[in-house]
Amino acid sequence: MFDTNAARLGAAAADLLRQSHRCEIERGLNDYEFDRIEAEYGFRFADDHRAFLSAGLPVSSPPEEGDTWDSPWPDWRNGDPDDLRSHLTWPTEGVLRSVEHGYWHAAWGLRPTEPHAAKAAAEVAALMPASQAIASRPDQQPGRW
């Protein structure tokens, strides 16, 4: 089911980014490109993210003092596949680092006492595929996770 409110939100976000002149924005992704990306990387974009990237594809930002990376926007159209796969792992890696430093979500149940076991349990029980990190809510993809 397509969420029209999410689509409006995504389109509005793209308009705001375009008006800010903070990055280069190319022609938005089309349905064929979305299908290719989702098949190649094994996830589905949420409706708001799809609307955002349909309205325009941000591909680069001029570096500013204090920037932590050179290319904050993944180039879904022409980006290096290995770089895109690496980009998709960032959210999971961030959560796992947090677990190593004591974070534990109550929904994951009791935290194992061994740090290695806690990290493994978090990865298996709660860490979502990359698709969830950038994309979807469970109600948008029944049975997918």
Short mmCIF file of C-alpha atoms in Angstrom, two decimals:
data_model
loop_
_atom_site.label_atom_id
_atom_site.label_comp_id
_atom_site.label_asym_id
_atom_site.label_seq_id
_atom_site.Cartn_x
_atom_site.Cartn_y
_atom_site.Cartn_z
CA MET A 1 0.00 0.00 0.00
CA PHE A 2 1.34 3.42 -0.97
CA ASP A 3 1.37 5.99 1.85
CA THR A 4 0.42 9.33 0.30
CA ASN A 5 1.30 11.25 3.49
CA ALA A 6 4.80 9.78 3.44
CA ALA A 7 5.11 10.61 -0.25
CA ARG A 8 4.12 14.23 0.42
CA LEU A 9 6.66 14.41 3.23
CA GLY A 10 9.42 13.02 1.00
CA ALA A 11 8.61 15.42 -1.83
CA ALA A 12 8.55 18.37 0.60
CA ALA A 13 11.95 17.33 1.99
CA ALA A 14 13.38 17.21 -1.54
CA ASP A 15 12.01 20.70 -2.23
CA LEU A 16 13.61 22.04 0.94
CA LEU A 17 16.95 20.48 0.07
CA ARG A 18 16.79 21.91 -3.45
CA GLN A 19 15.99 25.39 -2.08
CA SER A 20 18.91 25.22 0.37
CA HIS A 21 21.47 24.97 -2.45
CA ARG A 22 23.55 22.72 -0.17
CA CYS A 23 24.22 19.97 -2.70
CA GLU A 24 24.06 19.06 -6.35
CA ILE A 25 20.76 17.46 -7.28
CA GLU A 26 20.35 15.39 -10.42
CA ARG A 27 17.20 14.17 -12.14
CA GLY A 28 15.20 11.97 -9.77
CA LEU A 29 15.21 8.20 -9.93
CA ASN A 30 12.60 6.52 -12.11
CA ASP A 31 10.69 3.29 -11.42
CA TYR A 32 13.14 1.19 -13.43
CA GLU A 33 16.06 2.56 -11.39
CA PHE A 34 14.25 1.94 -8.09
CA ASP A 35 13.51 -1.65 -9.15
CA ARG A 36 17.16 -2.24 -10.13
CA ILE A 37 18.54 -0.77 -6.90
CA GLU A 38 16.08 -2.64 -4.68
CA ALA A 39 16.81 -5.94 -6.44
CA GLU A 40 20.58 -5.47 -6.43
CA TYR A 41 20.86 -4.43 -2.78
CA GLY A 42 17.99 -6.46 -1.32
CA PHE A 43 15.75 -3.79 0.19
CA ARG A 44 12.74 -1.60 -0.60
CA PHE A 45 12.69 2.16 -0.22
CA ALA A 46 9.95 3.49 2.06
CA ASP A 47 7.35 5.68 0.38
CA ASP A 48 8.78 8.92 1.77
CA HIS A 49 12.32 8.03 0.72
CA ARG A 50 11.09 6.99 -2.74
CA ALA A 51 9.25 10.30 -3.15
CA PHE A 52 12.35 12.19 -1.99
CA LEU A 53 14.61 10.43 -4.50
CA SER A 54 12.00 10.69 -7.28
CA ALA A 55 11.91 14.45 -6.89
CA GLY A 56 15.69 14.73 -7.24
CA LEU A 57 18.78 12.67 -6.55
CA PRO A 58 21.25 14.44 -4.27
CA VAL A 59 24.72 13.36 -5.33
CA SER A 60 27.28 15.61 -3.70
CA SER A 61 27.81 18.36 -1.21
CA PRO A 62 30.61 20.88 -1.10
CA PRO A 63 32.89 20.00 1.81
CA GLU A 64 32.61 22.24 4.82
CA GLU A 65 34.79 22.56 7.88
CA GLY A 66 34.07 19.76 10.30
CA ASP A 67 32.55 17.41 7.71
CA THR A 68 33.08 13.78 8.65
CA TRP A 69 32.83 12.37 5.13
CA ASP A 70 33.29 13.61 1.59
CA SER A 71 30.11 12.19 0.08
CA PRO A 72 27.19 12.16 2.50
CA TRP A 73 24.67 11.31 -0.23
CA PRO A 74 24.80 7.83 -1.75
CA ASP A 75 24.75 8.07 -5.54
CA TRP A 76 22.15 5.40 -6.22
CA ARG A 77 22.39 5.88 -9.99
CA ASN A 78 26.15 5.85 -10.64
CA GLY A 79 27.76 5.02 -7.31
CA ASP A 80 30.32 2.29 -6.85
CA PRO A 81 28.42 -0.85 -5.74
CA ASP A 82 30.97 -1.63 -3.00
CA ASP A 83 30.66 1.92 -1.64
CA LEU A 84 26.86 1.64 -1.64
CA ARG A 85 26.97 -1.71 0.17
CA SER A 86 29.33 -0.19 2.72
CA HIS A 87 26.98 2.77 3.14
CA LEU A 88 24.12 0.37 3.87
CA THR A 89 26.03 -1.22 6.75
CA TRP A 90 26.57 2.05 8.66
CA PRO A 91 23.38 1.94 10.75
CA THR A 92 23.93 -1.66 11.82
CA GLU A 93 27.59 -1.05 12.62
CA GLY A 94 26.63 2.00 14.67
CA VAL A 95 24.13 0.06 16.77
CA LEU A 96 26.60 -2.77 17.32
CA ARG A 97 29.24 -0.30 18.51
CA SER A 98 26.65 1.11 20.91
CA VAL A 99 25.91 -2.40 22.21
CA GLU A 100 29.66 -2.83 22.83
CA HIS A 101 29.46 0.29 25.01
CA GLY A 102 26.47 -0.85 27.04
CA TYR A 103 23.40 0.02 24.95
CA TRP A 104 20.59 -2.53 25.03
CA HIS A 105 17.03 -2.11 23.77
CA ALA A 106 14.35 -3.47 26.12
CA ALA A 107 12.53 -5.12 23.21
CA TRP A 108 15.53 -7.40 22.70
CA GLY A 109 14.88 -9.19 26.01
CA LEU A 110 17.50 -9.85 28.66
CA ARG A 111 20.99 -8.73 27.77
CA PRO A 112 23.53 -11.59 27.75
CA THR A 113 26.27 -11.06 30.32
CA GLU A 114 29.14 -11.78 27.92
CA PRO A 115 29.83 -8.76 25.66
CA HIS A 116 30.42 -10.97 22.61
CA ALA A 117 27.13 -12.80 23.20
CA ALA A 118 25.28 -9.50 23.66
CA LYS A 119 26.60 -8.21 20.35
CA ALA A 120 25.67 -11.47 18.58
CA ALA A 121 22.18 -11.47 20.11
CA ALA A 122 21.59 -7.86 19.11
CA GLU A 123 22.66 -8.60 15.57
CA VAL A 124 20.44 -11.66 15.24
CA ALA A 125 17.40 -10.61 17.26
CA ALA A 126 16.92 -6.99 16.51
CA LEU A 127 19.23 -5.54 13.94
CA MET A 128 17.33 -5.17 10.78
CA PRO A 129 18.41 -5.66 7.25
CA ALA A 130 19.91 -2.57 5.67
CA SER A 131 16.53 -1.94 4.08
CA GLN A 132 14.97 -1.05 7.42
CA ALA A 133 17.79 1.24 8.33
CA ILE A 134 17.12 3.48 5.38
CA ALA A 135 13.71 2.48 4.29
CA SER A 136 10.71 0.79 5.64
CA ARG A 137 8.33 0.19 8.45
CA PRO A 138 7.22 -3.40 9.08
CA ASP A 139 3.63 -2.61 8.11
CA GLN A 140 4.81 -1.65 4.62
CA GLN A 141 6.33 -5.06 3.92
CA PRO A 142 4.33 -7.81 5.60
CA GLY A 143 6.32 -10.97 6.14
CA ARG A 144 9.56 -9.44 4.87
CA TRP A 145 11.21 -9.43 8.34
#
